[in-house]
Amino acid sequence: MEYEKLRSMPKVELHCHLDGSLSQTFISRELGREVDLTELQVAYGCRSLKEYLEKFDLPIRCLQTEKSVREAGYDFIRSVAAENMKYVEVRFAPLFSAHEGFSTEQVIEALLTGLEDGRKDFGTESNVIVCAMRHQPEEENLAMFKAARTFLGEGVCCGDLAGDEAAWPMKNFVRLFGEAKKLGLPFVIHAGECGSAENIREAVECGARRIGHGIAMKGHPEIIRLVKDTGTGVEMCPISNLQTKAVNGPEEYPMREFLDQGLLVTVNTDNRTVSNTTVSRELLFIQKTYGIHDEEVRRMMENAVEVSFADDSVKDRILREIRLWK
Ligand SMILES: [Zn+2]
């Protein structure tokens, strides 16, 4: 499909970080100076996930007050609506914004208000995924999950685990997600972005409904089978994965492979601003690079609806729009 056609297609996105997707205009306004794109986007020669994660320092500084978090939510919905996003699950780490005088509950509430303001003006529906961070102490992550739990079904849809996967493997978090399960908070987990297929197995065995990236299961048929048999969604983020060197080069990226193996593959941006991308650009890229057919693009959008946390009525409406879209 041509770019314009992809842009106008009804879309759903499940893996997108708020801080990495704030617009240049919003960040400039918040910081009170004209921010250069090179300060926000990862350079072409980005060497690692660690280097990639350094790009989040500036946007996180723009998420420290009730007003800025609320306006960030609005800014985000405006950006995604521009490519006909029908429903989006936006993730963020409330602990990066919470401090004395701005509680975790208030942080989450501020974002939900901004997203709802955005929905009224631009029409895109959303849910929030709250990210526990790998480098943060377990008790803080658990306290955040408990705070987020009070918003479950009221704008928050699930928890997540994000951050430097190589330094903090999945086995350190089995207890945290056991607690999440007791709280009745569903979760997705970043796993297999950084080489470890074992992290994917453990995430699925822990009960993750979807895995973020999942690249490392390439070449591990038993883990691929586990992901498939459990109906676990796979949130692929092609451009980001190439930038963070999750694979050595585009030829090693398992897009075609995962699709052909019948996994519930979805296509996502990870970070619109940091990676300088949109879902439309991701789709254009995979069609050109991996020969993904138009019907497969449609199927991946349907997969996204299926493995999303949207209400059934929202799912039905979007599925109909995708099927009728020509
Ligand atoms: Zn991510």
XYZ file of C-alpha atoms and ligand atoms in Angstrom:
327
model
C 0.000 0.000 0.000
C 1.041 3.568 -0.559
C 1.915 5.662 2.464
C -1.244 7.796 2.231
C -3.405 4.704 2.118
C -1.658 3.242 5.167
C -2.076 6.552 6.966
C -5.818 6.600 6.404
C -6.335 2.963 7.437
C -8.205 2.543 10.772
C -5.539 1.591 13.325
C -4.892 0.183 16.744
C -1.585 0.453 18.583
C -0.634 -1.462 21.701
C 2.998 -0.641 22.408
C 3.733 3.052 22.658
C 5.510 4.924 25.442
C 4.135 8.325 26.365
C 7.470 9.914 27.241
C 9.120 8.763 24.003
C 6.170 9.953 21.928
C 5.656 13.548 23.075
C 5.740 16.091 20.278
C 8.597 18.519 19.759
C 6.096 21.381 20.175
C 4.898 20.087 23.537
C 8.410 19.527 24.898
C 9.576 22.958 23.687
C 6.610 24.594 25.374
C 7.164 22.721 28.615
C 10.880 23.485 28.762
C 10.379 27.092 27.680
C 12.862 26.858 24.837
C 12.968 25.666 21.234
C 14.099 22.038 21.512
C 16.025 20.622 18.577
C 14.851 17.297 17.124
C 18.359 15.887 17.549
C 17.864 16.232 21.304
C 14.774 14.033 21.138
C 15.441 11.505 18.399
C 17.874 8.695 18.430
C 20.791 9.144 16.008
C 21.036 6.881 12.982
C 24.129 5.238 14.476
C 22.491 4.378 17.816
C 24.458 1.485 19.272
C 22.341 -0.014 22.009
C 19.160 -0.028 24.059
C 21.055 1.793 26.799
C 21.944 4.649 24.440
C 18.335 4.685 23.222
C 16.993 4.967 26.771
C 19.108 8.077 27.389
C 16.754 9.968 25.057
C 14.055 9.860 27.721
C 15.684 12.248 30.178
C 14.324 15.393 28.551
C 10.694 14.286 28.051
C 10.487 12.924 31.591
C 11.373 16.408 32.851
C 8.169 17.529 31.098
C 5.986 15.137 33.109
C 6.396 16.475 36.632
C 3.205 18.449 37.299
C -0.505 17.743 37.116
C -0.930 20.223 34.270
C 1.986 18.905 32.218
C 0.967 15.232 32.559
C -2.605 16.107 31.608
C -1.461 18.126 28.604
C 0.958 15.363 27.619
C -2.018 12.990 27.372
C -3.855 15.459 25.180
C -0.757 16.040 23.009
C -0.351 12.290 22.601
C -3.929 11.722 21.436
C -3.641 14.603 18.978
C -0.512 12.987 17.460
C -1.929 9.493 17.096
C -5.297 10.707 15.786
C -3.438 12.229 12.837
C -2.953 8.719 11.422
C -6.524 7.571 12.049
C -5.766 5.746 15.300
C -9.031 4.325 16.605
C -7.729 2.895 19.848
C -4.347 3.069 21.538
C -2.828 1.610 24.684
C -0.333 4.158 25.912
C 2.201 3.168 28.534
C 4.182 5.188 31.026
C 6.013 4.848 34.324
C 4.053 6.775 36.984
C 7.031 6.559 39.360
C 9.017 8.863 37.050
C 6.471 11.618 37.663
C 5.426 11.010 41.257
C 7.118 12.997 43.999
C 6.177 14.765 47.194
C 3.020 16.692 46.506
C 2.211 14.684 43.347
C 1.162 11.153 44.288
C 1.123 8.126 42.009
C -2.688 8.248 42.022
C -2.648 11.921 41.029
C -0.126 11.230 38.249
C -2.332 8.503 36.782
C -5.475 10.581 37.174
C -3.849 13.544 35.397
C -2.958 11.374 32.412
C -6.447 9.859 32.256
C -7.956 13.363 32.222
C -5.686 14.472 29.375
C -6.455 11.358 27.336
C -10.177 11.881 27.834
C -9.845 15.544 26.775
C -8.051 14.259 23.679
C -10.748 11.712 22.949
C -13.408 14.395 23.033
C -11.512 16.555 20.543
C -9.911 13.946 18.268
C -11.990 10.767 18.719
C -9.231 8.269 19.565
C -10.057 5.944 22.462
C -7.322 4.780 24.799
C -6.295 2.820 27.841
C -3.209 3.253 30.012
C -0.560 0.631 30.734
C 1.444 1.354 33.876
C 5.112 0.365 33.654
C 7.064 -0.953 36.579
C 10.726 -0.122 35.978
C 13.392 -2.783 36.218
C 15.873 -0.612 38.096
C 13.384 0.435 40.765
C 12.914 -1.402 44.081
C 10.253 -4.074 44.146
C 8.271 -2.400 46.939
C 7.987 0.833 44.921
C 6.853 -1.017 41.816
C 4.321 -2.954 43.858
C 2.999 0.199 45.552
C 2.563 1.725 42.081
C 0.642 -1.365 40.882
C -1.615 -1.084 43.941
C -2.306 2.582 43.167
C -2.963 1.782 39.504
C -5.267 -1.090 40.441
C -7.850 1.401 41.709
C -8.189 2.705 38.120
C -8.504 -0.720 36.503
C -11.375 -0.644 34.008
C -11.555 3.121 34.497
C -8.802 4.016 32.033
C -5.996 1.751 33.240
C -5.925 -1.639 31.521
C -2.797 -3.433 32.771
C 0.727 -3.342 34.146
C 4.050 -3.766 32.337
C 7.748 -4.145 33.071
C 10.149 -1.841 31.216
C 13.754 -0.657 31.342
C 17.135 -2.236 30.748
C 16.344 -5.921 30.222
C 19.968 -7.024 29.916
C 20.885 -5.677 33.344
C 17.729 -6.898 35.144
C 16.421 -10.244 33.833
C 12.856 -11.473 34.179
C 13.605 -13.896 37.031
C 14.028 -10.913 39.408
C 10.389 -9.950 38.848
C 8.515 -13.222 39.196
C 7.422 -12.243 42.705
C 6.244 -8.766 41.630
C 3.994 -10.238 38.958
C 2.763 -12.910 41.354
C 1.579 -9.990 43.502
C 0.052 -8.252 40.464
C -1.920 -11.409 39.802
C -3.192 -11.443 43.391
C -4.290 -7.823 42.913
C -6.221 -8.854 39.812
C -4.109 -6.512 37.666
C -3.455 -8.079 34.258
C -0.074 -7.409 32.687
C 2.080 -7.391 29.587
C 5.891 -7.597 29.820
C 8.818 -6.315 27.763
C 10.701 -9.526 27.034
C 13.163 -10.736 24.449
C 14.160 -7.288 23.244
C 17.664 -7.863 24.500
C 18.771 -11.320 23.464
C 17.226 -13.514 26.155
C 14.660 -16.056 24.980
C 14.409 -17.305 28.569
C 12.918 -13.942 29.595
C 10.068 -14.609 27.157
C 9.374 -18.052 28.553
C 9.352 -16.714 32.114
C 7.135 -13.757 31.169
C 4.567 -16.058 29.550
C 4.733 -18.548 32.429
C 4.203 -15.636 34.821
C 0.960 -14.874 33.005
C 1.840 -11.978 30.673
C -1.025 -11.480 28.209
C 1.357 -10.042 25.610
C 5.081 -9.698 25.289
C 6.783 -6.508 24.197
C 9.135 -7.176 21.249
C 9.792 -10.905 21.748
C 12.573 -10.868 19.152
C 14.788 -13.303 21.056
C 12.408 -16.249 20.559
C 13.624 -16.400 16.954
C 15.322 -19.773 16.555
C 13.639 -21.208 19.704
C 10.736 -23.259 18.357
C 9.614 -24.459 21.796
C 9.217 -20.875 23.070
C 7.447 -19.827 19.878
C 5.077 -22.748 20.406
C 4.469 -21.684 24.012
C 3.642 -18.116 22.917
C 1.363 -19.407 20.186
C -0.423 -22.024 22.293
C -1.107 -19.558 25.092
C -2.497 -16.979 22.637
C 0.037 -14.452 23.893
C 0.123 -11.296 21.772
C 3.452 -10.199 20.294
C 4.063 -6.452 20.189
C 6.660 -5.949 17.487
C 8.265 -2.540 17.054
C 10.407 -2.942 13.904
C 12.076 0.465 13.575
C 12.860 0.760 17.279
C 14.191 -2.811 17.354
C 16.587 -2.032 14.529
C 17.704 1.184 16.223
C 18.417 -0.534 19.549
C 20.258 -3.342 17.728
C 17.862 -5.998 19.015
C 19.015 -7.757 15.827
C 22.214 -7.216 13.826
C 20.447 -5.929 10.737
C 17.094 -5.771 8.919
C 17.707 -9.168 7.294
C 17.755 -10.845 10.721
C 14.481 -9.299 11.886
C 11.891 -12.092 12.345
C 8.844 -10.240 11.020
C 8.007 -12.663 8.223
C 9.015 -15.640 10.331
C 6.706 -14.794 13.270
C 3.798 -14.049 10.938
C 4.254 -17.315 9.052
C 4.425 -19.199 12.339
C 0.923 -17.974 13.119
C 1.810 -15.800 16.109
C -0.553 -12.998 17.106
C 1.810 -10.354 15.696
C 0.990 -6.665 16.072
C 2.925 -3.676 14.693
C 3.793 -0.771 16.947
C 6.023 2.292 17.194
C 7.483 1.876 20.706
C 8.376 5.590 20.706
C 7.036 7.932 18.049
C 9.394 10.809 18.759
C 12.554 9.016 19.886
C 12.330 6.609 16.923
C 10.927 9.232 14.525
C 8.119 6.945 13.447
C 4.361 6.309 13.245
C 2.410 3.072 12.762
C 1.918 4.074 9.104
C 5.670 4.334 8.637
C 6.229 1.011 10.383
C 3.726 -0.650 8.058
C 5.287 0.943 4.985
C 8.705 -0.238 6.165
C 7.677 -3.855 6.734
C 5.761 -4.035 3.460
C 8.821 -2.862 1.526
C 11.432 -4.770 3.510
C 9.702 -8.072 4.286
C 7.131 -8.323 1.514
C 4.223 -8.133 3.943
C 0.975 -8.273 1.905
C -1.941 -5.901 2.288
C -4.080 -8.692 3.714
C -1.386 -9.413 6.319
C -1.378 -5.741 7.325
C -5.106 -5.996 7.868
C -4.694 -9.239 9.800
C -2.123 -7.645 12.121
C -4.549 -4.794 12.853
C -7.214 -7.385 13.649
C -4.692 -9.194 15.884
C -4.115 -5.921 17.732
C -7.845 -5.537 18.352
C -8.088 -9.137 19.497
C -5.217 -8.986 22.021
C -6.047 -5.472 23.235
C -7.758 -4.665 26.526
C -10.507 -2.648 24.819
C -14.127 -3.280 25.778
C -15.918 -5.788 23.571
C -18.154 -3.077 22.105
C -15.081 -1.023 21.104
C -13.430 -4.131 19.667
C -16.489 -4.989 17.574
C -16.786 -1.464 16.220
C -13.107 -1.220 15.233
C -13.060 -4.707 13.707
C -15.997 -3.706 11.544
C -14.235 -0.509 10.481
C -11.081 -2.414 9.553
C -13.030 -5.010 7.576
C -15.093 -2.445 5.696
C -12.119 -0.180 4.973
C -10.996 -0.171 1.341
Zn 8.761 -0.507 24.868
